[in-house]
PDB file of C-alpha atoms in Angstrom:
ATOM      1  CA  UNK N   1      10.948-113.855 149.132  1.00  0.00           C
ATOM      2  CA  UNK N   2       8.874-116.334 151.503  1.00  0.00           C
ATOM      3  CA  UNK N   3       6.392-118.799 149.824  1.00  0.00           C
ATOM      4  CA  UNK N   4       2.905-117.809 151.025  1.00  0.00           C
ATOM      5  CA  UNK N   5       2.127-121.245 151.783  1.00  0.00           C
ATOM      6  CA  UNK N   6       5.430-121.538 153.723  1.00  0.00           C
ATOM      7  CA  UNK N   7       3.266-123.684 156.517  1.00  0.00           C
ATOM      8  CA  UNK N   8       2.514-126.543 154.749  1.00  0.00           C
ATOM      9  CA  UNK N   9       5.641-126.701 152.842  1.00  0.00           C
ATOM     10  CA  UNK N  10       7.212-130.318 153.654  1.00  0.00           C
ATOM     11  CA  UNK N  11      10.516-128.967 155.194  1.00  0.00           C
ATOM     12  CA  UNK N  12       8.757-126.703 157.745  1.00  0.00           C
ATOM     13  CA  UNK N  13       6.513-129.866 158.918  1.00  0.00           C
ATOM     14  CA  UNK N  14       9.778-131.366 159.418  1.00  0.00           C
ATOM     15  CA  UNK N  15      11.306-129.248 161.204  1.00  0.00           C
ATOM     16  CA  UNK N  16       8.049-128.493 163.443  1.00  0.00           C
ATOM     17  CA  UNK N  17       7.804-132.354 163.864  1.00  0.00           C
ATOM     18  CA  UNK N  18      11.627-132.384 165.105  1.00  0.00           C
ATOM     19  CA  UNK N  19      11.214-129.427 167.662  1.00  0.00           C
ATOM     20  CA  UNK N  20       7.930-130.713 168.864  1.00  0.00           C
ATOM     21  CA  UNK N  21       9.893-134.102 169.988  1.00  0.00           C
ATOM     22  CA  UNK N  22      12.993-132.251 171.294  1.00  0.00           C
ATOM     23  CA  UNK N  23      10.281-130.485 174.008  1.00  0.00           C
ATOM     24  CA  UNK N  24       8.736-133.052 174.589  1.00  0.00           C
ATOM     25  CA  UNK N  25      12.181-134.516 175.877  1.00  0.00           C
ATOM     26  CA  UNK N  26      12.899-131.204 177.387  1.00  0.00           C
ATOM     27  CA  UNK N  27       9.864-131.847 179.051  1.00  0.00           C
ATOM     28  CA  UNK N  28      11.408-135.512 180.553  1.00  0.00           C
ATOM     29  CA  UNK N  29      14.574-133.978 181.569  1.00  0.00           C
ATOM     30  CA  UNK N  30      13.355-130.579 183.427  1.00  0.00           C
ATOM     31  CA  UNK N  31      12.278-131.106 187.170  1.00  0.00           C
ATOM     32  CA  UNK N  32       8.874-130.230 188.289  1.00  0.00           C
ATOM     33  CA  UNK N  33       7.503-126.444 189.466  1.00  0.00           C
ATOM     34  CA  UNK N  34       7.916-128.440 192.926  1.00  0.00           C
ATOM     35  CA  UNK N  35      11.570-129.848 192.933  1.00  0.00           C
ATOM     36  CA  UNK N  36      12.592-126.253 191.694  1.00  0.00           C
ATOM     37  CA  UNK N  37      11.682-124.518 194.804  1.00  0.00           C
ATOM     38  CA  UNK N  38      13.134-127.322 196.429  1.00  0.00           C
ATOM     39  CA  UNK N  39      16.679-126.523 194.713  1.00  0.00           C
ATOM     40  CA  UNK N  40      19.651-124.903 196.961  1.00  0.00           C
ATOM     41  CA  UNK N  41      19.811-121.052 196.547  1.00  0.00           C
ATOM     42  CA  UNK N  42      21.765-119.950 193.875  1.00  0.00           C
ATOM     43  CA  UNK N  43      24.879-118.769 195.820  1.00  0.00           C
ATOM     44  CA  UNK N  44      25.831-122.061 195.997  1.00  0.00           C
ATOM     45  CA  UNK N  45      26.890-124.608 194.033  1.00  0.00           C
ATOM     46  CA  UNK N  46      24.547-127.063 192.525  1.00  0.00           C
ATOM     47  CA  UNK N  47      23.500-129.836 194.056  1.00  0.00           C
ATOM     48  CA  UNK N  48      23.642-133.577 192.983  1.00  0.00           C
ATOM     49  CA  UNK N  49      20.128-133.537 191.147  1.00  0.00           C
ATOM     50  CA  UNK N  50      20.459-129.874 189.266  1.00  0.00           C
ATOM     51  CA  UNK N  51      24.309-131.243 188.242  1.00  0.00           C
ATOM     52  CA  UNK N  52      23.245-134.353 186.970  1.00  0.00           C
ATOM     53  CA  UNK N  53      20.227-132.801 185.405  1.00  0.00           C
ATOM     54  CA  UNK N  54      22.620-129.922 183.881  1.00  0.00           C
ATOM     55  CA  UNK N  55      24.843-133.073 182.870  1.00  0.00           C
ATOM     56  CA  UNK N  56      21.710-134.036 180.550  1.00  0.00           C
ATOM     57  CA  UNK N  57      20.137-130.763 179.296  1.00  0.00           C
ATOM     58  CA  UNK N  58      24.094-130.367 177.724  1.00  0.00           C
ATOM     59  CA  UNK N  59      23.171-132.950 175.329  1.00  0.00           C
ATOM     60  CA  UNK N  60      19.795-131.516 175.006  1.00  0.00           C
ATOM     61  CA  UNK N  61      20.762-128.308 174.297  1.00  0.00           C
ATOM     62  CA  UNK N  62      23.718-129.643 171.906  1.00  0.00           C
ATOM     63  CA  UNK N  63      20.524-131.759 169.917  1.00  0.00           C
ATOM     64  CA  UNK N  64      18.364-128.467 170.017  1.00  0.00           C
ATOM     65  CA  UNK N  65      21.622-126.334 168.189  1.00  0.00           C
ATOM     66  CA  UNK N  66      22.092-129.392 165.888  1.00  0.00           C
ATOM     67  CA  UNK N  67      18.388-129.551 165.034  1.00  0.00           C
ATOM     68  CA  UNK N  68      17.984-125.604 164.573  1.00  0.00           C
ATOM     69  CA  UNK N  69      21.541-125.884 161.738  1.00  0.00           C
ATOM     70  CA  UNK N  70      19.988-129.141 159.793  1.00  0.00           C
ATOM     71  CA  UNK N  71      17.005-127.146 159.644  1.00  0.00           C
ATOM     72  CA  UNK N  72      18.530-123.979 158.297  1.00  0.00           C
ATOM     73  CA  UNK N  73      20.673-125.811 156.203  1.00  0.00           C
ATOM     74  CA  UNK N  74      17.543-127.751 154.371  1.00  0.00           C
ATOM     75  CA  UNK N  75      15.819-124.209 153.932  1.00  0.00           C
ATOM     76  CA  UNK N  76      19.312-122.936 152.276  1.00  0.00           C
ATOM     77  CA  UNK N  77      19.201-126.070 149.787  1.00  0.00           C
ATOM     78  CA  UNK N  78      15.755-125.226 149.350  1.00  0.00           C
ATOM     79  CA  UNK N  79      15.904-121.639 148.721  1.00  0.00           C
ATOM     80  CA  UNK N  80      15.970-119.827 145.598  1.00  0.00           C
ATOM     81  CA  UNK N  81      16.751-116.467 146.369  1.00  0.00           C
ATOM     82  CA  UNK N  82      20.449-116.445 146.563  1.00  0.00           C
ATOM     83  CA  UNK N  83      20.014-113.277 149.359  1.00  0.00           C
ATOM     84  CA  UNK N  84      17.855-115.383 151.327  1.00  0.00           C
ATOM     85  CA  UNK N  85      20.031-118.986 150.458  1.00  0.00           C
ATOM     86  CA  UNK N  86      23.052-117.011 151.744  1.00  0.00           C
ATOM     87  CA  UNK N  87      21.362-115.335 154.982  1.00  0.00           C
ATOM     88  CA  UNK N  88      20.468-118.776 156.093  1.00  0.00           C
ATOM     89  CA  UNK N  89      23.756-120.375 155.387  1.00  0.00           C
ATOM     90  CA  UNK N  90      25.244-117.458 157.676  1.00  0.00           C
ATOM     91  CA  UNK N  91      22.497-118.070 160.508  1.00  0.00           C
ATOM     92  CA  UNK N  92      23.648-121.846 160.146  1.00  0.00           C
ATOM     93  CA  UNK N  93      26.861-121.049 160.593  1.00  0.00           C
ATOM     94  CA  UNK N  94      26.567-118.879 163.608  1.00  0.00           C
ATOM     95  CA  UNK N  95      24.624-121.396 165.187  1.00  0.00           C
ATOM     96  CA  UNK N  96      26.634-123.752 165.092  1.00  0.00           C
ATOM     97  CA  UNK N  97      29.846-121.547 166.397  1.00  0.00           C
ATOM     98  CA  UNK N  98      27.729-120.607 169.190  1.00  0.00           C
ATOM     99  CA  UNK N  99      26.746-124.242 170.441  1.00  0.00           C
ATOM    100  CA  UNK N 100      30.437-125.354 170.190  1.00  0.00           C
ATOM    101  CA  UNK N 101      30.885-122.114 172.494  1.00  0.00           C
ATOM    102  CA  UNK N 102      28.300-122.768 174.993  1.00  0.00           C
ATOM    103  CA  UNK N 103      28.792-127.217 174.627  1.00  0.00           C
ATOM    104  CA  UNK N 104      32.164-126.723 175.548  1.00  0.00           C
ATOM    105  CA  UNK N 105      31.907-123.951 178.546  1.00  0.00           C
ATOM    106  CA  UNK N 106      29.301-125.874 180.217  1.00  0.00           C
ATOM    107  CA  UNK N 107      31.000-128.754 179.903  1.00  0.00           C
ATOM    108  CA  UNK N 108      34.065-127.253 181.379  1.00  0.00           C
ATOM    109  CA  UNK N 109      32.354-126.051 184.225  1.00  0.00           C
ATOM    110  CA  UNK N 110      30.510-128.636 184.789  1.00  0.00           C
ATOM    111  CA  UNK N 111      33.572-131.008 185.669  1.00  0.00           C
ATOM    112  CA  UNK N 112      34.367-128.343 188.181  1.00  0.00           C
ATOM    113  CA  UNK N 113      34.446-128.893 192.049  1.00  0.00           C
ATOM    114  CA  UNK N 114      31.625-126.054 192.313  1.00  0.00           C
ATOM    115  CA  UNK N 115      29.561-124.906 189.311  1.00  0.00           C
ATOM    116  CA  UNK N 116      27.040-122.535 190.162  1.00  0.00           C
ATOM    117  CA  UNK N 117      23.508-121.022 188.882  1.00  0.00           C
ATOM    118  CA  UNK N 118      25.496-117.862 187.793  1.00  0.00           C
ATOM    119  CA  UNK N 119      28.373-120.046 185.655  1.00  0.00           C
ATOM    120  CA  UNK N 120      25.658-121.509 183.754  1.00  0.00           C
ATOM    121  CA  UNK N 121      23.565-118.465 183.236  1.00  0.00           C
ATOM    122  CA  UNK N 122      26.306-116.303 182.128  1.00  0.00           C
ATOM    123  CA  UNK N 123      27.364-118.773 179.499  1.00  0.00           C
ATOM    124  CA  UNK N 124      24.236-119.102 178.193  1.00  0.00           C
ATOM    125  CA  UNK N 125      23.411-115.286 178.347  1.00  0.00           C
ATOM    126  CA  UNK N 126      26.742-115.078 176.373  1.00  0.00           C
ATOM    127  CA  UNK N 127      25.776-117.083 173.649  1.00  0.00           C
ATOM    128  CA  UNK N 128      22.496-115.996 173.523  1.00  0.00           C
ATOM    129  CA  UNK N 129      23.875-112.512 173.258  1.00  0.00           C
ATOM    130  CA  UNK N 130      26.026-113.608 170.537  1.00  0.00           C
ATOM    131  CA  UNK N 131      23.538-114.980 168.573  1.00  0.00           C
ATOM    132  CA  UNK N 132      21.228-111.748 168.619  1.00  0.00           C
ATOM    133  CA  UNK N 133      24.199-109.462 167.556  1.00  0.00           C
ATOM    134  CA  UNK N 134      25.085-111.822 164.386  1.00  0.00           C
ATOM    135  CA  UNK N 135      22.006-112.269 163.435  1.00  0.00           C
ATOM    136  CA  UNK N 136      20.457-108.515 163.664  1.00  0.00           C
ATOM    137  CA  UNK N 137      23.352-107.983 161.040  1.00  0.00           C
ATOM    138  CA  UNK N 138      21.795-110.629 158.837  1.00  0.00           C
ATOM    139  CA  UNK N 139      18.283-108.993 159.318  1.00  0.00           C
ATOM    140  CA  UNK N 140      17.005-106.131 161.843  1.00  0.00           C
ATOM    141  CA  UNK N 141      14.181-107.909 162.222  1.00  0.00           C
ATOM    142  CA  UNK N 142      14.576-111.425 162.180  1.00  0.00           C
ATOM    143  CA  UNK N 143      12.863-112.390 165.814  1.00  0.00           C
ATOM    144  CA  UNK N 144       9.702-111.787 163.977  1.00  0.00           C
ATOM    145  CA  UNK N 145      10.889-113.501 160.407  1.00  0.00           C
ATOM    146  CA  UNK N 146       9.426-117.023 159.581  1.00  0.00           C
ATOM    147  CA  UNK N 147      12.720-118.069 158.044  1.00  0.00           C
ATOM    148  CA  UNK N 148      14.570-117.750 161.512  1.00  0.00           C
ATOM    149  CA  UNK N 149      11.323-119.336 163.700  1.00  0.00           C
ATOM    150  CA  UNK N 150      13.473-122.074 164.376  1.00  0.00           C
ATOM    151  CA  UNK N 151      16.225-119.414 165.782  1.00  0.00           C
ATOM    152  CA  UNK N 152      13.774-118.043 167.963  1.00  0.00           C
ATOM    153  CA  UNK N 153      12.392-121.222 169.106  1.00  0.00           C
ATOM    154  CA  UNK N 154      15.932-122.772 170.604  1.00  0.00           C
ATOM    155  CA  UNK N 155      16.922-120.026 172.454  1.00  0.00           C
ATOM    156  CA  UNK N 156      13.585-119.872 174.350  1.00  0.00           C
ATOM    157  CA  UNK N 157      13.607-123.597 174.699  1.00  0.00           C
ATOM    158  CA  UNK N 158      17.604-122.495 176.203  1.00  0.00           C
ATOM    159  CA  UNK N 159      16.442-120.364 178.337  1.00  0.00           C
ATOM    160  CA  UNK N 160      13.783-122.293 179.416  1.00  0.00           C
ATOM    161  CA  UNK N 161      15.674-125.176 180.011  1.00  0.00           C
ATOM    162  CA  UNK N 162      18.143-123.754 182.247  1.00  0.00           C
ATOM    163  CA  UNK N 163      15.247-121.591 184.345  1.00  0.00           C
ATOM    164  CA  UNK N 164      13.927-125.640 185.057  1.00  0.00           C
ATOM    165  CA  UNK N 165      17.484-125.517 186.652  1.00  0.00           C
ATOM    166  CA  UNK N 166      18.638-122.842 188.141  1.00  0.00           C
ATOM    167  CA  UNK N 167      15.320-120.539 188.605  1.00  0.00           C
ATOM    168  CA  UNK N 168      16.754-117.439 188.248  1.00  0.00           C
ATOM    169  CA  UNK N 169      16.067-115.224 185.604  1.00  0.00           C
ATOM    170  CA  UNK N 170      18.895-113.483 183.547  1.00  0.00           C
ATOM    171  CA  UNK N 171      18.404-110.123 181.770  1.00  0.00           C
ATOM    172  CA  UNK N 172      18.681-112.333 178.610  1.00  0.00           C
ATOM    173  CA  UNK N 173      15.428-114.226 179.993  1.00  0.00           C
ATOM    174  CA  UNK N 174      13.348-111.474 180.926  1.00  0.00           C
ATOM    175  CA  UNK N 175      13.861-109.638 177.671  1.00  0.00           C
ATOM    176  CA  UNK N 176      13.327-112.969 175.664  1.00  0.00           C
ATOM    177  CA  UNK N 177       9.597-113.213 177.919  1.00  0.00           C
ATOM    178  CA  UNK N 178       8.850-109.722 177.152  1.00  0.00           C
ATOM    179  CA  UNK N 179       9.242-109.971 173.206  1.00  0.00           C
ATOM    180  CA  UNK N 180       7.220-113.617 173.695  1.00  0.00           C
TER     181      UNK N 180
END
């Protein structure tokens, strides 16, 4: 089903090229090792910095889930297998449910009085969650296929981005680092 020389076809450079520069801005967004420890303890709500830097990983995160359905989308055009062409169409599509779920819960939240570590986390976790159980349906083993790389790749770059935030570590997290 998979072109052999899947790594230098055009539309994976692409999409390689457009995750490489949505770290990268992950990478301008996300505090320091050092401001982390610095952070109020998670019982609490967030403070001023970890808010407004929660304010823009949302649209982060929203570019990352946008990024992750063009590029499923372009390897559905491109497919020939219709098996395949559908499976991707379906990952697209459950993609992009779950970032209107998690876009609009953190933005909820977010224009609360008192979000905390744990809001965040558990929406995340949720959609993470949500993603794994639509897509093992699609394919039992799709963590480890090269069609849904680009799957695997935004929800560690999720999880990652909200550990920058609010350092601790889900269930969702840990089990994501142990299949790393």
């Amino acid at each position: 089903h998979i072109d052999p020389d899947w790594k230098n076809n055009p539309i994976f450079k692409t999409v390689v090229t457009l995750i490489d520069t949505l770290l990268k801005i992950v990478e301008d967004v996300c505090p320091s090792t050092e401001a982390v420890i610095t952070m109020h303890r998670l019982q609490g709500c967030l403070t001023p910095t970890q808010h407004n830097q929660m304010v823009s990983a949302v649209k982060v995160i929203n570019g990352l889930f946008k990024t992750t359905v063009a590029a499923l989308d372009v390897a559905a055009a491109a497919e020939k297998d219709n098996s395949t062409k559908q499976d991707l169409e379906e990952a697209a599509t459950i993609i992009g449910d779950v970032n209107k779920y998690i876009i609009a819960n953190l933005t909820k939240i977010l224009s609360a009085n008192c979000t905390t570590c744990s809001d965040i986390i558990e929406i995340i976790d949720q959609g993470v969650q949500a993603i794994e159980q639509a897509l093992v349906h699609i394919d039992p083993n799709w963590k480890n296929d090269p069609l849904f790389k680009s799957i695997v790749t935004l929800i560690e770059t999720l999880l990652d981005i909200v550990k920058d935030i609010c350092p601790t570590v889900s269930a969702t997290a840990r089990r994501w680092k142990h299949l790393g």
